[in-house]
Coordinates of C-alpha atoms (C1' of nucleotides) in Angstrom, one line a residue:
Chain V
X1 CA 120.2 178.3 118.0
X2 CA 121.4 176.0 115.3
X3 CA 118.0 175.4 113.8
X4 CA 117.9 179.0 112.7
X5 CA 121.3 178.7 111.1
X6 CA 120.3 175.6 109.3
X7 CA 117.3 177.4 107.9
X8 CA 119.5 180.3 106.8
X9 CA 121.8 177.8 105.1
X10 CA 119.0 176.3 103.1
X11 CA 117.2 179.6 102.3
X12 CA 120.4 181.1 101.1
X13 CA 120.7 178.4 98.5
X14 CA 117.2 179.3 97.2
X15 CA 114.3 181.1 98.9
X16 CA 111.2 179.2 99.5
X17 CA 108.1 178.8 101.7
X18 CA 107.9 177.1 105.1
X19 CA 106.1 174.2 103.5
X20 CA 108.9 173.7 100.9
X21 CA 111.5 174.1 103.7
X22 CA 110.0 171.3 105.6
X23 CA 110.2 169.0 102.5
X24 CA 113.8 170.0 101.9
X25 CA 114.6 169.1 105.6
X26 CA 113.1 165.7 105.3
X27 CA 114.6 165.1 101.9
X28 CA 117.8 166.5 100.3
X29 CA 119.3 168.3 103.3
X30 CA 118.1 165.6 105.8
X31 CA 121.7 164.3 106.1
X32 CA 122.6 167.2 108.2
X33 CA 119.4 168.4 109.9
X34 CA 115.8 167.5 110.5
X35 CA 112.9 169.6 111.6
X36 CA 109.1 169.3 111.9
X37 CA 106.9 171.8 110.2
X38 CA 105.7 173.3 113.5
X39 CA 109.3 174.0 114.5
X40 CA 110.0 175.6 111.1
X41 CA 107.0 178.0 111.1
X42 CA 107.8 179.1 114.6
X43 CA 111.4 179.7 113.8
X44 CA 110.6 181.5 110.5
X45 CA 108.3 183.9 112.5
X46 CA 111.1 184.7 115.0
X47 CA 113.7 185.1 112.4
X48 CA 111.5 187.5 110.4
X49 CA 110.9 189.6 113.5
X50 CA 114.7 189.8 114.1
X51 CA 115.2 190.9 110.5
X52 CA 117.2 187.8 109.4
X53 CA 114.6 187.0 106.8
X54 CA 112.1 188.9 104.7
X55 CA 108.8 187.4 103.5
X56 CA 107.1 188.0 100.3
X57 CA 103.4 187.0 99.9
X58 CA 102.7 185.0 96.8
X59 CA 99.1 184.9 95.6
X60 CA 98.2 181.6 93.9
X61 CA 95.1 180.4 92.2
X62 CA 93.7 177.0 92.9
X63 CA 96.0 176.5 95.9
X64 CA 96.7 178.3 99.1
X65 CA 98.7 181.5 99.1
X66 CA 102.2 181.2 100.4
X67 CA 105.0 183.2 101.9
X68 CA 108.4 183.1 100.3
X69 CA 111.2 183.8 102.7
X70 CA 114.6 185.1 101.7
X71 CA 117.7 185.8 103.7
X72 CA 118.5 189.5 104.4
X73 CA 121.9 191.1 104.7
X74 CA 121.6 190.9 108.5
X75 CA 120.8 187.1 108.3
X76 CA 123.8 186.5 106.1
X77 CA 126.1 188.3 108.5
X78 CA 124.7 186.4 111.4
X79 CA 125.4 183.2 109.6
X80 CA 129.0 184.2 108.7
X81 CA 129.6 185.1 112.3
X82 CA 128.2 181.8 113.6
X83 CA 130.5 179.8 111.2
X84 CA 133.5 181.4 112.8
X85 CA 132.7 180.6 116.4
X86 CA 134.0 177.2 117.3
X87 CA 131.4 174.6 118.5
X88 CA 131.7 171.3 120.4
X89 CA 130.9 168.1 118.6
X90 CA 127.3 167.2 118.7
X91 CA 126.5 164.7 121.5
X92 CA 125.6 161.1 120.5
X93 CA 122.2 159.9 121.7
X94 CA 121.0 156.7 120.1
X95 CA 118.3 154.5 121.2
X96 CA 119.5 151.5 119.4
X97 CA 122.8 151.6 121.2
X98 CA 121.1 151.8 124.6
X99 CA 119.0 148.8 123.6
X100 CA 122.1 146.8 122.6
X101 CA 123.9 147.7 125.8
X102 CA 121.2 145.9 127.8
X103 CA 120.5 143.3 125.0
X104 CA 121.2 140.5 127.5
X105 CA 117.8 141.2 129.1
X106 CA 115.9 139.8 126.1
X107 CA 116.4 136.9 123.7
X108 CA 119.1 137.2 120.9
X109 CA 116.3 136.7 118.4
X110 CA 114.5 139.8 119.7
X111 CA 117.6 141.9 119.6
X112 CA 118.3 140.7 116.0
X113 CA 114.8 141.9 115.1
X114 CA 115.5 145.4 116.4
X115 CA 118.8 145.4 114.6
X116 CA 117.4 144.4 111.3
X117 CA 114.7 147.0 111.6
X118 CA 117.4 149.6 112.1
X119 CA 119.5 148.2 109.3
X120 CA 116.7 148.5 106.8
X121 CA 116.0 152.1 107.7
X122 CA 119.7 153.0 107.3
X123 CA 119.7 151.1 104.0
X124 CA 116.8 153.1 102.7
X125 CA 118.5 156.4 103.6
X126 CA 121.7 155.4 101.9
X127 CA 119.7 154.6 98.7
X128 CA 118.2 158.1 98.9
X129 CA 121.6 159.7 99.3
X130 CA 123.1 157.7 96.5
X131 CA 120.2 158.7 94.3
X132 CA 120.9 162.4 95.1
X133 CA 124.6 161.8 94.4
X134 CA 124.0 160.3 91.0
X135 CA 121.5 163.0 90.1
X136 CA 123.3 166.1 91.4
X137 CA 126.9 165.0 91.0
X138 CA 127.1 162.5 88.2
X139 CA 130.6 163.2 87.2
X140 CA 133.1 162.4 89.9
X141 CA 136.0 164.0 88.0
X142 CA 134.1 167.2 87.2
X143 CA 135.4 170.6 88.6
X144 CA 132.8 171.8 91.0
X145 CA 131.9 175.4 92.0
X146 CA 132.6 176.4 95.6
X147 CA 129.0 176.0 96.6
X148 CA 128.6 172.6 94.8
X149 CA 131.8 171.4 96.3
X150 CA 130.7 172.2 100.0
X151 CA 127.3 170.6 99.4
X152 CA 128.8 167.5 97.9
X153 CA 131.0 167.1 101.0
X154 CA 128.0 167.2 103.3
X155 CA 126.3 164.6 101.1
X156 CA 129.5 162.5 101.3
X157 CA 129.2 162.7 105.1
X158 CA 125.6 161.3 104.8
X159 CA 126.9 158.4 102.6
X160 CA 129.8 157.6 104.9
X161 CA 127.6 157.8 108.0
X162 CA 125.0 155.4 106.7
X163 CA 127.6 153.0 105.3
X164 CA 129.3 152.9 108.6
X165 CA 126.0 152.1 110.3
X166 CA 125.3 149.3 107.9
X167 CA 128.8 147.9 108.4
X168 CA 128.3 148.0 112.2
X169 CA 124.9 146.3 111.9
X170 CA 126.4 143.6 109.8
X171 CA 129.2 143.1 112.3
X172 CA 126.9 142.8 115.3
X173 CA 124.3 140.5 113.5
X174 CA 127.2 138.3 112.4
X175 CA 128.6 138.0 115.9
X176 CA 125.2 137.4 117.5
X177 CA 124.5 134.6 115.0
X178 CA 127.9 133.0 115.6
X179 CA 127.7 133.1 119.4
X180 CA 124.1 131.9 119.6
X181 CA 124.1 129.6 116.6
X182 CA 121.2 131.2 114.8
X183 CA 121.0 130.6 111.1
X184 CA 120.0 133.5 108.8
X185 CA 116.3 133.8 108.2
X186 CA 115.3 132.5 104.8
X187 CA 112.2 133.1 102.8
X188 CA 109.7 130.3 103.5
X189 CA 109.2 127.9 100.7
X190 CA 105.7 128.1 99.2
Chain X
X1 CA 111.8 159.1 127.4
X2 CA 115.0 157.5 126.3
X3 CA 117.1 159.3 128.9
X4 CA 115.3 157.3 131.6
X5 CA 116.1 154.1 129.8
X6 CA 119.7 155.0 129.3
X7 CA 119.9 155.7 133.1
X8 CA 118.3 152.2 133.8
X9 CA 120.8 150.6 131.5
X10 CA 123.8 152.1 133.2
X11 CA 122.5 151.5 136.8
X12 CA 121.6 147.9 136.0
X13 CA 125.3 147.3 135.3
X14 CA 126.2 148.7 138.7
X15 CA 124.2 151.0 141.1
X16 CA 125.7 154.4 141.8
X17 CA 125.0 158.0 142.8
X18 CA 123.8 160.8 140.5
X19 CA 127.2 162.3 140.6
X20 CA 128.9 159.1 139.5
X21 CA 126.2 158.6 136.8
X22 CA 127.1 162.0 135.4
X23 CA 130.7 161.0 135.1
X24 CA 129.8 157.7 133.5
X25 CA 127.8 159.5 130.9
X26 CA 130.6 161.8 130.0
X27 CA 133.2 159.1 130.1
X28 CA 132.8 155.4 129.5
X29 CA 129.2 155.3 128.3
X30 CA 129.5 158.5 126.4
X31 CA 129.6 156.7 123.1
X32 CA 125.8 156.0 123.3
X33 CA 124.4 158.8 125.5
X34 CA 125.3 162.1 127.1
X35 CA 123.5 164.0 129.8
X36 CA 124.2 167.0 132.1
X37 CA 124.0 166.6 135.9
X38 CA 120.8 168.7 136.1
X39 CA 119.1 166.4 133.7
X40 CA 120.3 163.4 135.6
X41 CA 119.2 164.5 139.1
X42 CA 115.8 165.5 137.8
X43 CA 115.2 162.2 136.0
X44 CA 116.5 160.2 139.0
X45 CA 113.8 162.0 141.2
X46 CA 111.0 161.2 138.7
X47 CA 112.2 157.6 138.3
X48 CA 112.3 157.0 142.0
X49 CA 108.7 158.4 142.3
X50 CA 107.5 156.0 139.6
X51 CA 109.2 153.1 141.4
X52 CA 111.7 152.3 138.7
X53 CA 114.6 153.0 141.1
X54 CA 115.2 152.8 144.8
X55 CA 117.6 155.0 146.7
X56 CA 119.8 154.2 149.6
X57 CA 121.4 157.0 151.7
X58 CA 125.1 156.5 152.1
X59 CA 126.7 158.4 155.1
X60 CA 130.2 159.6 154.4
X61 CA 132.8 161.3 156.6
X62 CA 134.9 164.1 155.3
X63 CA 132.8 164.4 152.1
X64 CA 129.1 165.0 151.4
X65 CA 126.6 162.1 151.8
X66 CA 125.3 160.6 148.7
X67 CA 122.3 158.5 147.4
X68 CA 123.0 155.3 145.7
X69 CA 120.3 154.3 143.2
X70 CA 119.6 150.9 142.1
X71 CA 117.0 149.5 139.6
X72 CA 113.9 147.8 140.9
X73 CA 112.0 144.9 139.4
X74 CA 109.5 147.4 137.9
X75 CA 112.3 149.4 136.3
X76 CA 113.8 146.3 134.8
X77 CA 110.5 145.3 133.3
X78 CA 110.1 148.7 131.9
X79 CA 113.4 148.5 130.2
X80 CA 112.7 145.1 128.7
X81 CA 109.4 146.3 127.4
X82 CA 111.0 149.4 125.8
X83 CA 113.7 147.3 124.1
X84 CA 111.0 145.4 122.2
X85 CA 109.1 148.4 120.9
X86 CA 110.6 149.4 117.5
X87 CA 112.1 152.9 117.3
X88 CA 113.0 155.2 114.3
X89 CA 116.6 156.0 113.7
X90 CA 117.8 159.0 115.6
X91 CA 117.7 162.2 113.5
X92 CA 121.0 163.7 112.5
X93 CA 121.6 167.3 113.7
X94 CA 125.2 168.4 113.3
X95 CA 126.5 172.0 113.4
X96 CA 129.7 171.2 111.6
X97 CA 127.8 170.0 108.6
X98 CA 125.6 173.1 108.5
X99 CA 128.8 175.2 108.6
X100 CA 130.4 173.3 105.7
X101 CA 127.2 173.5 103.7
X102 CA 127.6 177.3 103.6
X103 CA 131.4 177.2 103.8
X104 CA 131.6 179.4 100.7
X105 CA 130.6 182.4 102.8
X106 CA 133.9 182.6 104.5
X107 CA 137.6 181.8 103.4
X108 CA 138.8 178.3 102.9
X109 CA 141.3 178.9 105.6
X110 CA 138.6 179.7 108.1
X111 CA 136.7 176.6 107.2
X112 CA 139.9 174.5 107.6
X113 CA 140.3 175.9 111.0
X114 CA 136.8 174.7 112.1
X115 CA 137.4 171.4 110.5
X116 CA 140.6 170.9 112.3
X117 CA 139.1 171.9 115.6
X118 CA 136.4 169.2 115.0
X119 CA 138.9 166.6 113.9
X120 CA 140.9 167.0 117.1
X121 CA 137.9 166.5 119.3
X122 CA 137.0 163.3 117.4
X123 CA 140.6 162.2 117.7
X124 CA 140.5 162.7 121.4
X125 CA 137.4 160.7 121.8
X126 CA 138.7 157.9 119.7
X127 CA 141.8 157.8 121.9
X128 CA 139.5 157.4 125.0
X129 CA 137.5 154.6 123.4
X130 CA 140.6 152.8 122.3
X131 CA 141.9 153.1 125.8
X132 CA 138.7 151.6 127.2
X133 CA 139.0 148.8 124.6
X134 CA 142.4 147.8 125.5
X135 CA 141.6 148.0 129.2
X136 CA 138.3 146.2 129.3
X137 CA 138.6 143.9 126.2
X138 CA 142.3 143.2 125.9
X139 CA 142.0 139.8 124.3
X140 CA 140.2 140.0 120.9
X141 CA 139.8 136.2 120.7
X142 CA 138.5 135.7 124.2
X143 CA 135.0 134.3 124.7
X144 CA 132.9 137.0 126.3
X145 CA 129.8 136.8 128.5
X146 CA 126.6 138.0 127.1
X147 CA 126.8 141.4 129.0
X148 CA 130.4 142.0 128.0
X149 CA 129.6 141.0 124.4
X150 CA 126.8 143.6 124.1
X151 CA 128.8 146.3 125.8
X152 CA 131.8 145.6 123.5
X153 CA 129.5 146.0 120.5
X154 CA 128.4 149.4 121.6
X155 CA 132.0 150.4 122.2
X156 CA 132.8 149.1 118.7
X157 CA 130.1 151.5 117.4
X158 CA 131.9 154.4 119.1
X159 CA 135.2 153.4 117.6
X160 CA 133.7 153.0 114.1
X161 CA 131.8 156.3 114.4
X162 CA 134.8 158.3 115.4
X163 CA 137.0 156.7 112.8
X164 CA 134.5 157.5 110.1
X165 CA 134.3 161.1 111.3
X166 CA 138.1 161.4 111.1
X167 CA 138.2 159.8 107.7
X168 CA 135.6 162.3 106.5
X169 CA 137.5 165.2 108.0
X170 CA 140.7 164.0 106.2
X171 CA 138.8 163.8 102.9
X172 CA 137.4 167.3 103.2
X173 CA 140.6 168.9 104.3
X174 CA 142.5 167.2 101.5
X175 CA 139.9 168.3 98.9
X176 CA 139.9 171.9 100.2
X177 CA 143.7 172.1 100.1
X178 CA 143.8 170.7 96.6
X179 CA 141.2 173.0 95.1
X180 CA 142.6 176.2 96.9
X181 CA 146.2 175.2 96.8
X182 CA 146.8 175.7 100.6
X183 CA 149.8 173.8 101.9
X184 CA 149.5 172.0 105.2
X185 CA 150.4 174.1 108.2
X186 CA 153.8 173.3 109.6
X187 CA 155.3 173.9 113.0
X188 CA 157.2 177.1 112.9
X189 CA 161.0 176.7 113.0
X190 CA 162.5 178.2 116.2
Chain Z
dC1 C1' 144.0 182.6 149.0
dG2 C1' 142.0 180.7 145.2
dC3 C1' 140.7 176.8 142.6
dC4 C1' 139.2 172.1 141.8
dC5 C1' 136.7 167.9 143.5
dC6 C1' 132.7 165.9 145.8
dA7 C1' 127.6 166.0 145.9
dT8 C1' 123.2 167.8 145.4
dG9 C1' 119.9 170.6 143.8
dT10 C1' 116.4 175.0 141.9
dA11 C1' 114.8 178.1 138.2
dA12 C1' 114.3 180.1 133.9
dG13 C1' 114.3 179.7 129.2
dC14 C1' 114.8 177.6 124.7
dA15 C1' 114.3 173.5 121.6
dG16 C1' 111.6 169.7 120.1
dT17 C1' 107.3 166.6 120.0
dT18 C1' 102.5 165.6 119.8
dA19 C1' 98.0 166.8 119.0
dC20 C1' 94.5 169.8 117.1
dA21 C1' 92.7 172.9 113.3
dT22 C1' 91.4 174.8 108.7
dG23 C1' 90.2 174.7 103.8
dA24 C1' 90.8 174.2 98.9
dT25 C1' 92.3 171.0 95.0
dT26 C1' 93.5 166.8 92.8
dA27 C1' 93.8 161.8 92.1
dC28 C1' 91.7 157.0 92.6
Chain U
dG1 C1' 83.6 159.7 98.8
dT2 C1' 87.9 159.6 100.7
dA3 C1' 92.4 160.1 100.8
dA4 C1' 96.4 162.8 99.7
dT5 C1' 98.8 167.2 98.6
dC6 C1' 99.3 172.2 99.3
dA7 C1' 99.8 175.7 102.9
dT8 C1' 99.6 177.7 107.3
dG9 C1' 99.3 177.9 111.9
dT10 C1' 98.1 177.3 117.7
dA11 C1' 98.5 175.0 122.2
dA12 C1' 100.2 172.0 125.4
dC13 C1' 103.7 169.4 126.9
dT14 C1' 108.2 167.2 127.5
dG15 C1' 113.3 167.5 127.0
dC16 C1' 117.5 169.9 127.3
dT17 C1' 120.6 173.9 128.3
dT18 C1' 122.4 177.7 131.1
dA19 C1' 122.9 180.0 135.1
dC20 C1' 122.6 180.2 140.0
dA21 C1' 123.3 178.2 144.8
dT22 C1' 125.5 175.7 148.8
dG23 C1' 129.3 173.9 151.5
dG24 C1' 133.1 171.1 153.2
dG25 C1' 137.9 169.1 151.9
dG26 C1' 142.3 168.9 149.6
dC27 C1' 146.2 171.0 146.8
dG28 C1' 149.6 174.6 145.4

DNA sequence: CGCCCCATGTAAGCAGTTACATGATTAC
DNA sequence: GTAATCATGTAACTGCTTACATGGGGCG
């Protein structure tokens, strides 16, 4: 039930609506968890029933009303307890690696195309994370509070992860070009 | 349906039984996919129905009979087609990062314990991958066949991934010890 | 005698994805 | 006007996990 715990973690930082949660999951906390809005609303409902959260209806004018969820004492205790129970490392499941494993089935150019598509996506994510880093943690030598320090470490993970992916993509693309004598694609001259 | 494609990829390399597949998924090809035996048997059944695989019953003495699955022409074409359709990067979902994000809820020592547990698991995996590397690809300068080259690249991913995890664990543990003035645990003197 | 390995499966339940639905406001 | 943003959901489906089940052979 790690989605529930991820939600607790985010709401503990600051209470918000399901809609806002969704955006936080696809944005700033996306480097450790992702969830769709359907998943989030369902889970919020369950968690409220169990007493982990409490909802407060916020009336708004000019836009739909919303429910603001905050973590209860019970929810907080649940989260604490969960932290202390050891977990196995998350299993790796990556489409790109499966594709590469059987890359010999198609032409090197076609594999290169897939790799470059992937590379670009990781590049974009890295940009986003670096943006967050320079906004939220501009001073590398600053003394951080406990909460900021832990959050920064998870962001650091995201940055290392994407950097490693890019390095791997570079390595594979380089090797492929060497062994198949493909020259890098250049912008066509007008 | 990426599990099906991962199974195709592995069976294409060499046909085997569901039981063997399971072991391959938790061992040598574990750096790009994992699956439980229940998942595998169910998926094998479906794939045989669809004509992607064909099964051959192997009678054995002194041990249970088994079914040896191999990839059909249809399955091979499916896999090729799938390779060429672009996919989004796999979403990150990692318990350890959620735990660290709310690490301030428990003592630094308790977080360190979780981190070290994780570190050890990644260390063990790295050992396994390095073992496979030195067994299957002993000569770094050797010219590899297309299939070997692609497989080697996926193994390289596994190695980079685990190395990056270990580096991150080191970084976090180091920072935690500095800010909380915890000295490294030493083996107790007898 | 108990436990692990080989080898295959069923059944129940939870997690995640895809598609559908509503209805107001704001920006181009 | 039409597309996007805000805000919430339901329903159906697929994927994954956990638990249960069977049965012979080999090891300590």
